Short mmCIF file of C-alpha atoms in Angstrom, two decimals:
data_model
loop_
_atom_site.label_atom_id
_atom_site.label_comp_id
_atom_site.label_asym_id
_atom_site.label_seq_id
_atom_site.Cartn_x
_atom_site.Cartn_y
_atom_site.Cartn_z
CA UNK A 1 -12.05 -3.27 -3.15
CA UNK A 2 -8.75 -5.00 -4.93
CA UNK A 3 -6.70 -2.39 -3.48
CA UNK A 4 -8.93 0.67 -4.32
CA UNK A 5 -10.12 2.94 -1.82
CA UNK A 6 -14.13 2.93 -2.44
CA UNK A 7 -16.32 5.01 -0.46
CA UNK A 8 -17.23 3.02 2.56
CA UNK A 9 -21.73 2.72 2.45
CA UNK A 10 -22.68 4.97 5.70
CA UNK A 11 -24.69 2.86 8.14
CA UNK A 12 -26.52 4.84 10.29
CA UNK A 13 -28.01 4.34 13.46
CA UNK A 14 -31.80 4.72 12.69
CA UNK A 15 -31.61 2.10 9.70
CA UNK A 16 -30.00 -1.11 10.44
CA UNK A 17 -30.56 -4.29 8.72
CA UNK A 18 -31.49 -6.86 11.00
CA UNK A 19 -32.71 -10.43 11.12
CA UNK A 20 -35.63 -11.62 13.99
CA UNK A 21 -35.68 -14.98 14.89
CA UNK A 22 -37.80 -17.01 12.54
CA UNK A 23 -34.75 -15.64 9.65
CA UNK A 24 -36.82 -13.07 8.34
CA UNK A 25 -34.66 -9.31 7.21
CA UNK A 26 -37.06 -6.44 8.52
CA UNK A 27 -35.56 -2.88 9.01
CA UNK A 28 -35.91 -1.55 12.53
CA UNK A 29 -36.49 2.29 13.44
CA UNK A 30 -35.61 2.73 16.35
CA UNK A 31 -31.75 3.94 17.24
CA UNK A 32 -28.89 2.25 18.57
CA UNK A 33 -26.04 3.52 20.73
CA UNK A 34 -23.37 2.37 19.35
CA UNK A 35 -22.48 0.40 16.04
CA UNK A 36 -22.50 -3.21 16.33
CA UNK A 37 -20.58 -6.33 14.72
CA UNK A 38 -23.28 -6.93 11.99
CA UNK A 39 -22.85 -3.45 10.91
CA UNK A 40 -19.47 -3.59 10.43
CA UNK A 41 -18.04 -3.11 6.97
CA UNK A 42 -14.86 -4.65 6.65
CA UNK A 43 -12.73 -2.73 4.21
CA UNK A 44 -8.93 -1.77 3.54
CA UNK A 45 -7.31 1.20 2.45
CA UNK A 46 -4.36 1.84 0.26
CA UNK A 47 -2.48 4.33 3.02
CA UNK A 48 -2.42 1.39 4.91
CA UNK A 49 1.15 0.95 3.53
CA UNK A 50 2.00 4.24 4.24
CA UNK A 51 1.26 4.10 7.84
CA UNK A 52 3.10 0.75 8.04
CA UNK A 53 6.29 2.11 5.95
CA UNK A 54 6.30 5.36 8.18
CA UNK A 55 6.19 2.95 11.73
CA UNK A 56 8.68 1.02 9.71
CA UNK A 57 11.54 4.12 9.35
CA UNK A 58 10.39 5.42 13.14
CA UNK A 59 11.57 1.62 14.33
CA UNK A 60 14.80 1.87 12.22
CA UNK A 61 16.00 4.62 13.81
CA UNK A 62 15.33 4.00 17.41
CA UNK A 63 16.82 0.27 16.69
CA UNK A 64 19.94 2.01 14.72
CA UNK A 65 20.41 4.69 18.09
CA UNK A 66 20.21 1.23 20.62
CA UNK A 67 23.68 -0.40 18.57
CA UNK A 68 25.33 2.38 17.02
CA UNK A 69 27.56 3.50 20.31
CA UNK A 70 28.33 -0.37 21.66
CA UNK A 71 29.82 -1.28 17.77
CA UNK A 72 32.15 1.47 18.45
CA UNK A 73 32.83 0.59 22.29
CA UNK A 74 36.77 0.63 21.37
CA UNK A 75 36.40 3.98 20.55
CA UNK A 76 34.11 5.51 23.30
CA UNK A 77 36.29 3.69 26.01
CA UNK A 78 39.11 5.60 24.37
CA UNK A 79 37.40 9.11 23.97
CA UNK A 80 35.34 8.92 27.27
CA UNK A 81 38.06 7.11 29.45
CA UNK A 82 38.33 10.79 31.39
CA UNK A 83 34.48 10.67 32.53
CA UNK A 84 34.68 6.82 33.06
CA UNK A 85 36.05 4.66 36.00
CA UNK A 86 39.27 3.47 36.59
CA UNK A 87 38.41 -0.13 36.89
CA UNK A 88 38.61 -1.55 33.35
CA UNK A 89 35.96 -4.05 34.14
CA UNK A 90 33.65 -1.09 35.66
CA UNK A 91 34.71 0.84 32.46
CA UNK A 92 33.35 -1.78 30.16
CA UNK A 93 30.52 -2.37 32.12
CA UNK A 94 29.34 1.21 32.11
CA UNK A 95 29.78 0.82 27.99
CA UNK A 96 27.54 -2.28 27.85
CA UNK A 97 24.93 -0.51 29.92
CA UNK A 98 24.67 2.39 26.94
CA UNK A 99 22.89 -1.08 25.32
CA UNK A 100 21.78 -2.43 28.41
CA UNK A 101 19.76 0.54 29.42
CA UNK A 102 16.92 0.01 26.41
CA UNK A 103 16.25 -3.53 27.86
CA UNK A 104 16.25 -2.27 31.79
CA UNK A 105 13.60 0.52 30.45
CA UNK A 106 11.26 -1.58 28.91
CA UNK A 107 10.43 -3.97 32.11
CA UNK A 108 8.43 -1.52 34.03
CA UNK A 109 7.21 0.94 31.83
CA UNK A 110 5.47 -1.74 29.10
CA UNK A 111 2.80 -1.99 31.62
CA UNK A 112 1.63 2.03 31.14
CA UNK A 113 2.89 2.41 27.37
CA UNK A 114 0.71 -0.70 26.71
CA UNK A 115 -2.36 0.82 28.70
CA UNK A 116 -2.11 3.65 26.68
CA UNK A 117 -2.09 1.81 23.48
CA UNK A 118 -4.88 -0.16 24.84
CA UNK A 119 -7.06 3.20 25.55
CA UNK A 120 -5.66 6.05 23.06
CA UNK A 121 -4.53 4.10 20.35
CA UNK A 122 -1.58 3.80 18.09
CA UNK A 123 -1.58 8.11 16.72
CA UNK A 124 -0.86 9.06 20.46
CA UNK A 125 1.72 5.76 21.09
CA UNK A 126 4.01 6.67 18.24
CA UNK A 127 3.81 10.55 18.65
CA UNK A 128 5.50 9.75 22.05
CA UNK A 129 7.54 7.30 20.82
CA UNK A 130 8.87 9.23 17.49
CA UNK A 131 9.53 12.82 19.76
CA UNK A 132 11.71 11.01 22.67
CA UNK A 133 13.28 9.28 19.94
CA UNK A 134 14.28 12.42 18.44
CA UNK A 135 14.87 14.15 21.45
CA UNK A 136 17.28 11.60 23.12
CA UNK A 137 19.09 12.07 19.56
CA UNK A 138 19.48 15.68 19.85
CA UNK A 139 21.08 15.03 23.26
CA UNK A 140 23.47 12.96 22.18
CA UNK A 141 24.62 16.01 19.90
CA UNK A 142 25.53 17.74 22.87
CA UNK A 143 27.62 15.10 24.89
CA UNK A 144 30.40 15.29 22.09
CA UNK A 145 33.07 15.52 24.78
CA UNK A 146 35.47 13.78 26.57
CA UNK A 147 33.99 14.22 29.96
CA UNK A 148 30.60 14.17 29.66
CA UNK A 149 29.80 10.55 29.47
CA UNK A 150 27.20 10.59 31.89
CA UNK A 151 25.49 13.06 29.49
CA UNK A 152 25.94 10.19 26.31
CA UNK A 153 23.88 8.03 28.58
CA UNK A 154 20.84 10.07 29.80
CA UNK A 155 20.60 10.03 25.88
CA UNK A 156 20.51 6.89 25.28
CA UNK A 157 18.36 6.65 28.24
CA UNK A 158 15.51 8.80 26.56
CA UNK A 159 15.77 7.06 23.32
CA UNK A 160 15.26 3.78 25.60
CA UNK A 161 12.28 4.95 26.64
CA UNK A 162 10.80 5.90 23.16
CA UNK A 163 11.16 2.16 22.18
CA UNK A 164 8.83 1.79 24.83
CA UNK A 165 6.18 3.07 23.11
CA UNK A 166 7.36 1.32 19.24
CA UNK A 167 8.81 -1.82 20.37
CA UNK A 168 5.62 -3.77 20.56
CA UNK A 169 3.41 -2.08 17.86
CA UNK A 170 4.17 -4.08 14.50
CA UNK A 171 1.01 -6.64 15.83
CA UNK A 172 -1.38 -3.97 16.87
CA UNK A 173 -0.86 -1.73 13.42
CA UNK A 174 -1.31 -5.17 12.03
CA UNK A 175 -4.47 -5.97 13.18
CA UNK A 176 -5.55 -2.39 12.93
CA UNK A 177 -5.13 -1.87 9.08
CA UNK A 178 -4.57 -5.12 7.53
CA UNK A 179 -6.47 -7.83 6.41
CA UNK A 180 -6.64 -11.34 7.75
CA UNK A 181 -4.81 -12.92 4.53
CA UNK A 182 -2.36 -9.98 5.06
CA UNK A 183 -1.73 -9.73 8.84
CA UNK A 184 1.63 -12.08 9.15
CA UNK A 185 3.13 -10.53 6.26
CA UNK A 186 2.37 -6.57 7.70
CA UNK A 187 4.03 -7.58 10.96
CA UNK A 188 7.14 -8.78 9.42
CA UNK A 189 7.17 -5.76 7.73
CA UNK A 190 7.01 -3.86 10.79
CA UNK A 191 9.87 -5.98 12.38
CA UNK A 192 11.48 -5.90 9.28
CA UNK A 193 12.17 -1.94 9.98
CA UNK A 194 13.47 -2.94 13.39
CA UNK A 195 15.85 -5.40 11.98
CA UNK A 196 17.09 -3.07 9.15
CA UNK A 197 17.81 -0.17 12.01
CA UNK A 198 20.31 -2.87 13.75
CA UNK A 199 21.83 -3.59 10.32
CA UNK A 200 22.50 0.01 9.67
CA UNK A 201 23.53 0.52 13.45
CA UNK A 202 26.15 -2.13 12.91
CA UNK A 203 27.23 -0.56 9.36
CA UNK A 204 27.08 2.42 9.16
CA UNK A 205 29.37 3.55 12.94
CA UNK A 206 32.62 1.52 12.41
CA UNK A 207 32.53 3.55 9.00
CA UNK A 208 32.45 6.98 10.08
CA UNK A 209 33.72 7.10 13.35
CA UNK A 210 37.47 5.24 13.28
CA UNK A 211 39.60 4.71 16.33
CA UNK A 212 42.05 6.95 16.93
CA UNK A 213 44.16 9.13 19.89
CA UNK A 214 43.11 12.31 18.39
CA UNK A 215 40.58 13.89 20.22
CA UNK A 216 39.35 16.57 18.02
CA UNK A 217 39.17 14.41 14.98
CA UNK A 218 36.74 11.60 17.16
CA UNK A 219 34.86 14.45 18.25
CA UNK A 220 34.24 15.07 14.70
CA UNK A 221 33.62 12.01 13.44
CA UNK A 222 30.84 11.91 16.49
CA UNK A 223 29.18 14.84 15.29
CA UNK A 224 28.52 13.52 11.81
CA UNK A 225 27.30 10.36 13.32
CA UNK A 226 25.17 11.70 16.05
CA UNK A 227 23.83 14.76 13.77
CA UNK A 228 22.63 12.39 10.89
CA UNK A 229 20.48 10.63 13.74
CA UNK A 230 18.79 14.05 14.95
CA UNK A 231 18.13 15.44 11.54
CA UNK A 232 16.19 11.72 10.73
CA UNK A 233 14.66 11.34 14.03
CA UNK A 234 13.06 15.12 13.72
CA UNK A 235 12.06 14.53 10.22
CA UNK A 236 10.15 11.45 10.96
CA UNK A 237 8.27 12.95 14.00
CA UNK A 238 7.08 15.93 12.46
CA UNK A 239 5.93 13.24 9.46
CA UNK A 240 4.33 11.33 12.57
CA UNK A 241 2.13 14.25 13.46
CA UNK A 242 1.22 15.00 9.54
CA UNK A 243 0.45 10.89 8.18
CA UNK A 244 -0.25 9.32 11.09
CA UNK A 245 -3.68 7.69 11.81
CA UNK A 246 -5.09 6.15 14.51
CA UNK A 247 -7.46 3.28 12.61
CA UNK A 248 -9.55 3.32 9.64
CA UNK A 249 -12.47 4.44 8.56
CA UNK A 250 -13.40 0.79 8.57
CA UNK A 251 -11.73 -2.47 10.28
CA UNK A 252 -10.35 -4.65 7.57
CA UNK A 253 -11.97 -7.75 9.48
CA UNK A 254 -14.90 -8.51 11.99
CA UNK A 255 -12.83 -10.36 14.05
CA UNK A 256 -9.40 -7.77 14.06
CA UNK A 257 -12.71 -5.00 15.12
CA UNK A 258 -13.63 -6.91 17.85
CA UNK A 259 -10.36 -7.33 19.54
CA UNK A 260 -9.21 -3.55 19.22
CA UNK A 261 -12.76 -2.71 20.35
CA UNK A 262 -11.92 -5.25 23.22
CA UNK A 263 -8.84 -4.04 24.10
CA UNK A 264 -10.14 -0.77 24.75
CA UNK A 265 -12.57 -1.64 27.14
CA UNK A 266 -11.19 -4.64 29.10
CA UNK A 267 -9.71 -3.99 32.39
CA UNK A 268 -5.82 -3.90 32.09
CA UNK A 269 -5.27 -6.15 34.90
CA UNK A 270 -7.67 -8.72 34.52
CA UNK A 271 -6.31 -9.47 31.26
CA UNK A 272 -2.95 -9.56 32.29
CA UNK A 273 -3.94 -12.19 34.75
CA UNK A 274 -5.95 -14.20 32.05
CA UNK A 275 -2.42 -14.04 29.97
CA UNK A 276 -0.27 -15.04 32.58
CA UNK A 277 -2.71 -17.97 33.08
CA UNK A 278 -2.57 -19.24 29.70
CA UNK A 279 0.20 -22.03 29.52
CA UNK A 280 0.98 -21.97 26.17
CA UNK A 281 1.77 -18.27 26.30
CA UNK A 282 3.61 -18.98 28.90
CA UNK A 283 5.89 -20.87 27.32
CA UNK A 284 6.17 -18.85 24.50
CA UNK A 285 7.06 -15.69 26.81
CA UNK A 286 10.21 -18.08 27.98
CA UNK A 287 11.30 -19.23 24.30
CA UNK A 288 11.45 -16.15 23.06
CA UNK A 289 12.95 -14.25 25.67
CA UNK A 290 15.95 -16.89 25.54
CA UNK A 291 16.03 -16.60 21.48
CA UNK A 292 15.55 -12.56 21.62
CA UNK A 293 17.48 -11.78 24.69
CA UNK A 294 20.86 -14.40 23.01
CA UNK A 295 20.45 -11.88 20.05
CA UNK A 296 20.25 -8.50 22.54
CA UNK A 297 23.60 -9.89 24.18
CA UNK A 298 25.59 -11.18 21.11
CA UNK A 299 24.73 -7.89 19.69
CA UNK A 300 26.13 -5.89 22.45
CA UNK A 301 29.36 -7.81 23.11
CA UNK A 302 30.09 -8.58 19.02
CA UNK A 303 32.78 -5.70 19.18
CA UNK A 304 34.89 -7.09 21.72
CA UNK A 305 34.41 -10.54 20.95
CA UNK A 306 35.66 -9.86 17.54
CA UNK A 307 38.53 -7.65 18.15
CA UNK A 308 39.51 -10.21 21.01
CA UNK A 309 40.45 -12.30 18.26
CA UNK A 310 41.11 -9.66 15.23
CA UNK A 311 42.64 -6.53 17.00
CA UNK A 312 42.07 -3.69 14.48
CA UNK A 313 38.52 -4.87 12.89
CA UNK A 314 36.12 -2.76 13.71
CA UNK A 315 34.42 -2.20 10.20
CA UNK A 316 34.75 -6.12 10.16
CA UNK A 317 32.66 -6.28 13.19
CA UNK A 318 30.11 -4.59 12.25
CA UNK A 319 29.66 -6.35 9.11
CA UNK A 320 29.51 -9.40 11.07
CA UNK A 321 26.66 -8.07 12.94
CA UNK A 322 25.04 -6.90 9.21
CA UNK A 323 25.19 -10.40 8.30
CA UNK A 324 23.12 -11.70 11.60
CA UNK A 325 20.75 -9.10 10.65
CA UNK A 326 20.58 -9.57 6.96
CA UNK A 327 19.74 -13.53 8.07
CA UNK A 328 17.18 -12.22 10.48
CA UNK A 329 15.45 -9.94 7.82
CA UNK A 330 14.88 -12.80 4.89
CA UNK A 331 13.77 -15.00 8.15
CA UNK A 332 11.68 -12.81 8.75
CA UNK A 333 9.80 -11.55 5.51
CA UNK A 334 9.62 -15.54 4.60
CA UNK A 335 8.23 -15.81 8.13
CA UNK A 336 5.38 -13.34 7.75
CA UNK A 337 4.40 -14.83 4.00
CA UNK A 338 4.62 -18.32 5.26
CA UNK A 339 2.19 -17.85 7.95
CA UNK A 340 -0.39 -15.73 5.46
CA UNK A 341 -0.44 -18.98 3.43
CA UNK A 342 -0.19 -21.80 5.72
CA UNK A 343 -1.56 -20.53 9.17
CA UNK A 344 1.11 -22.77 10.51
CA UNK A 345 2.95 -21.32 13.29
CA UNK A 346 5.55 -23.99 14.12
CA UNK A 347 8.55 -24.25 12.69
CA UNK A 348 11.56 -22.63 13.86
CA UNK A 349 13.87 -19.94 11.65
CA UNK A 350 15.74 -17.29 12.27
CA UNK A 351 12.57 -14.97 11.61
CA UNK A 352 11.64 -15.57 15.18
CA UNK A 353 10.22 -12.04 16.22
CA UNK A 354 7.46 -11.83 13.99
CA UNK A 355 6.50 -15.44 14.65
CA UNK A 356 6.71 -14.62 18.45
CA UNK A 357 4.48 -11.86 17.86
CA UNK A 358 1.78 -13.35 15.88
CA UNK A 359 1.41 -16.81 17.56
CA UNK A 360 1.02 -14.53 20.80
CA UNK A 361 -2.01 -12.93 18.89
CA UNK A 362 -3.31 -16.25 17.63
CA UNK A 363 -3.47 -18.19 21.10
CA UNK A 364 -4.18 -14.83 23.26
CA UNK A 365 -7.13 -13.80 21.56
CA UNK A 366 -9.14 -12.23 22.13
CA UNK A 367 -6.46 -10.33 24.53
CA UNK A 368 -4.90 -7.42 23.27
CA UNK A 369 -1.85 -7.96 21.19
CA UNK A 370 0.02 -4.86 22.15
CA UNK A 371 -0.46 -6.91 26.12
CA UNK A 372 0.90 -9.81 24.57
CA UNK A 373 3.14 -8.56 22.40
CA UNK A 374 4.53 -6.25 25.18
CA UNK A 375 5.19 -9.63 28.11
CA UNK A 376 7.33 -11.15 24.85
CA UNK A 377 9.40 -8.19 24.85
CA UNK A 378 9.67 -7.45 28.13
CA UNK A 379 10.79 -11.67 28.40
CA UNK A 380 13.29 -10.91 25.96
CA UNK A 381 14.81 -7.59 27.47
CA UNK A 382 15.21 -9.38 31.03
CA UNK A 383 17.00 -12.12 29.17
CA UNK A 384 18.98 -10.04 27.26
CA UNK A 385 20.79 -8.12 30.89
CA UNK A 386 21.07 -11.66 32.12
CA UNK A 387 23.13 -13.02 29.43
CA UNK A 388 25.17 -9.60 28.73
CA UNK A 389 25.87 -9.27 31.86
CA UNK A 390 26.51 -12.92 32.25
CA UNK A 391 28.52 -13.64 28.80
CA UNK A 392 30.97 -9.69 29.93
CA UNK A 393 31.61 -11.44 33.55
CA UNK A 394 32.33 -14.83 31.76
CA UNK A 395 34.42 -13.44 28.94
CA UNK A 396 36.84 -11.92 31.88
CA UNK A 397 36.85 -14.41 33.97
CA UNK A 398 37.08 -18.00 32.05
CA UNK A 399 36.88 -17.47 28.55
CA UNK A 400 34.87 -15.96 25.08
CA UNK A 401 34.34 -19.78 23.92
CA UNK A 402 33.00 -20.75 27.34
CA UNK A 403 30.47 -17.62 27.02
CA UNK A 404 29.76 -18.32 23.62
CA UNK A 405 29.13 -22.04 24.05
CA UNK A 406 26.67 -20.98 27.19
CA UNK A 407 24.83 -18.88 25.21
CA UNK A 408 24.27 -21.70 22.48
CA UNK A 409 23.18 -23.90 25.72
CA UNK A 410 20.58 -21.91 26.15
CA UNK A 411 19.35 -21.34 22.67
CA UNK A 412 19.37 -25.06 22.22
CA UNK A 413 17.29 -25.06 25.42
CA UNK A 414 14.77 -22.61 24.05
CA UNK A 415 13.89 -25.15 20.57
CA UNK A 416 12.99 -28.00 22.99
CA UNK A 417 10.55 -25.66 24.85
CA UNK A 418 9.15 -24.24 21.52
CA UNK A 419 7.90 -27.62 20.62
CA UNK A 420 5.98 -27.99 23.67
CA UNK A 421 3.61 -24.98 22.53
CA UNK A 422 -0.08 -25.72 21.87
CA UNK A 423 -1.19 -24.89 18.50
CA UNK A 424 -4.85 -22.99 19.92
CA UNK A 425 -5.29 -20.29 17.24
CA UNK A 426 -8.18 -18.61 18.32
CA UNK A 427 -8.08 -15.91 16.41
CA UNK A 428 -8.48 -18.20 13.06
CA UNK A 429 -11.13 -20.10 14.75
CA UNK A 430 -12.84 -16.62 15.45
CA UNK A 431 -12.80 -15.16 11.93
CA UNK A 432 -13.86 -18.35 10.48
CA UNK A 433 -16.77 -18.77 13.14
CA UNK A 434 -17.98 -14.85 11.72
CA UNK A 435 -17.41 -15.50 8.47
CA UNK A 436 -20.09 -18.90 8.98
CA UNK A 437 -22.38 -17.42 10.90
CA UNK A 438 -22.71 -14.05 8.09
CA UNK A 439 -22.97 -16.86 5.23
CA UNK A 440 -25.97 -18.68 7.21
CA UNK A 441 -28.07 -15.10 7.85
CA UNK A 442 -27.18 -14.57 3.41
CA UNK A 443 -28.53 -17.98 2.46
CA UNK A 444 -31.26 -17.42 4.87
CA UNK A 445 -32.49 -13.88 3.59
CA UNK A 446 -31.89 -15.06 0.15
CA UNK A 447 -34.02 -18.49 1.00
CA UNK A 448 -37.03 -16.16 2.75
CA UNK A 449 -36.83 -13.27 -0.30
CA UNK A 450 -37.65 -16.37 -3.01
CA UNK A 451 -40.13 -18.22 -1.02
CA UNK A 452 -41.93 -14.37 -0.90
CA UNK A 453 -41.96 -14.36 -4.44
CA UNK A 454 -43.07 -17.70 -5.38
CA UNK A 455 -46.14 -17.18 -2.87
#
């Protein structure tokens, strides 16, 4: 291969290679339905980067669309204070739900978005994903106004729902396209778009929308924001429904083939049950909803925490936030390459969502990871209202220290548990198993070919 695309050998169903019990290759004639494991030729493509860097930019901007109204807040509670309550702590309650509303969405539809992963595959997933994305955006467009709040969040509630269907994909595209010695790293990768949509979502709103009493010039400065999001969002959908595949022509590993091919034909509910059984996932569903969902909070609140203590800040809040993210993103590239080399899941950086992800897929298998990845997020997004919600009501009532050194309870909470996860990789054990068992049917056709020609 070495990164060539090479015609992939045709197997077809009347002629395939086959060895009877005594070790001895004969060809068989008669047809099969279906193509099996042994005929599988594992193989990876080149546009395998493309659809990865494409999933990448559709992540970024739903991730930019969930933080790029909270970093503001100051300002929307200022423009939209006519369409809001009267209650201040109502009023900034309804502003932390414009976040808020991307983790509520995800707990009860994950179930269906991950069926329909499971049975249609990833083309159909992020078409649905990449048009609500875009279409919530477009909304937004039209809710430049004081009083139409309520219309600002039915946007954001649409673009909620399209991370539904991108949220947990970077493990599935993973196992999909790449090969085992490059599965960690493509999954950071696919984070790593997610990560780089918060850092721009923190950036990039503090520096074109400013506070300010003027109406028509915030209503401005809203347009440019919100119209840059549409004209990206549509772009990338309509180069969703050109690029996009669904798999390859070929798996890029027995083992990755067998659990898509598994995935597809399981029953949903069973292996739910069968994950929710497993006690090492379990724990890992609880660590990293406490990590994620500390990250989903601090996010949310960083723009009144900071002007709290620096009135006047707002471009310095945001590049607070850039910096978190910035941290997250070499966490988690060195993440994803120190797994591809080692295999060694635990050890604890600030890379924690592709880690989450991928020791889900190693200790699940053969479950589907879009399942497994789906229960992590859906852990962290219930976390993440409880401690919002939690760290807003403390912030008002004791103090911003008290909230903050809560929070850091928690997260210290959440390394213990980590520690107690069993190191089971199954899916290792799996591809190493196939990779044994098609070395001992070579050295056995090899073996029976000589001792035919020395008789």
């Amino acid at each position: 291969m070495n990164g060539q695309e090479e015609p992939t050998p045709k197997v077809t169903e009347d002629k395939i290679s086959k060895v009877t019990e005594d070790n001895t290759p004969r060809v068989t004639e008669e047809k099969t339905q279906k193509v099996t494991e042994d005929s599988i030729l594992p193989q990876v493509y080149k546009r395998r980067w493309i659809i990865l860097f494409l999933f990448s930019f559709v992540s970024l901007t739903n991730n930019f669309q969930w933080l790029h109204l909270n970093i503001i807040g100051d300002v929307l509670l200022n423009y939209y204070n006519a369409s809001l309550p009267e209650d201040k702590f109502q009023q900034e309650t309804a502003l932390d739900w414009l976040s808020m509303v991307y983790m509520l969405a995800y707990i009860p539809l994950i179930f269906p978005s991950t069926w329909l992963l499971d049975k249609k595959g990833l083309r159909v997933v992020i078409i649905c994903g990449s048009f609500l994305n875009a279409v919530g955006a477009w909304i937004k467009v039209a809710c430049v106004n004081p009083d139409r709040f309520a219309l600002l969040m039915f946007g954001q509630s649409v673009c909620s729902v399209a991370q539904i269907f991108i949220l947990g994909i970077p493990a599935r595209l993973a196992a999909i396209w790449f090969g085992p010695n490059q599965v960690s790293t493509a999954t950071s990768l696919g984070v790593f778009g997610n990560q780089i949509g918060a850092a721009v979502g923190f950036l990039l709103p503090p520096l074109l929308v400013k506070y300010s009493h003027d109406i028509d010039l915030v209503s401005s400065q809203l347009y440019t924001l919100f119209y840059i999001g549409a004209g990206v969002t549509t772009v990338l959908f309509l180069l969703v429904l050109v690029i996009f595949k669904k798999e390859p022509p070929q798996p890029p590993s027995r083992a990755q083939w067998l659990a898509v091919r598994n995935a597809a034909s399981q029953h949903y509910g069973k292996s739910l049950l069968r994950l929710l059984k497993n006690r090492g996932f379990l724990l890992l569903v609880l660590t990293y909803g406490i990590n994620t969902g500390s990250y989903y909070a601090i996010a949310t609140l960083l723009n009144p925490v900071v002007l709290h203590y620096y009135p006047g800040h707002q471009k310095e809040a945001g590049e607070i936030g850039l910096t978190v993210v910035i941290a997250g993103i070499v966490g988690a590239i060195l993440a994803g390459v120190w797994l591809d080399k080692t295999k060694t899941f635990k050890f604890f950086m600030t890379g924690y969502l592709p880690v989450g992800f991928e020791i889900a897929a190693e200790i699940t298998y053969p479950e589907s990871e879009g399942t497994s990845s789906g229960l992590l997020n859906a852990s962290a997004q219930l976390f993440g209202i409880i401690f919002t919600i939690s760290m807003r009501a403390m912030m008002n009532e004791v103090s911003i220290f008290g909230a903050n050194i809560t929070l850091s309870s928690f997260l210290l909470l959440g390394t213990i548990l980590t520690a107690f996860i069993g190191a089971n990789y199954r899916r290792q054990t799996a591809e190493r198993e196939r990779i044994s068992k098609i070395d001992f049917l070579d050295i056995n056709i090899i073996k029976t070919k000589n001792d035919k020609y020395s008789a």
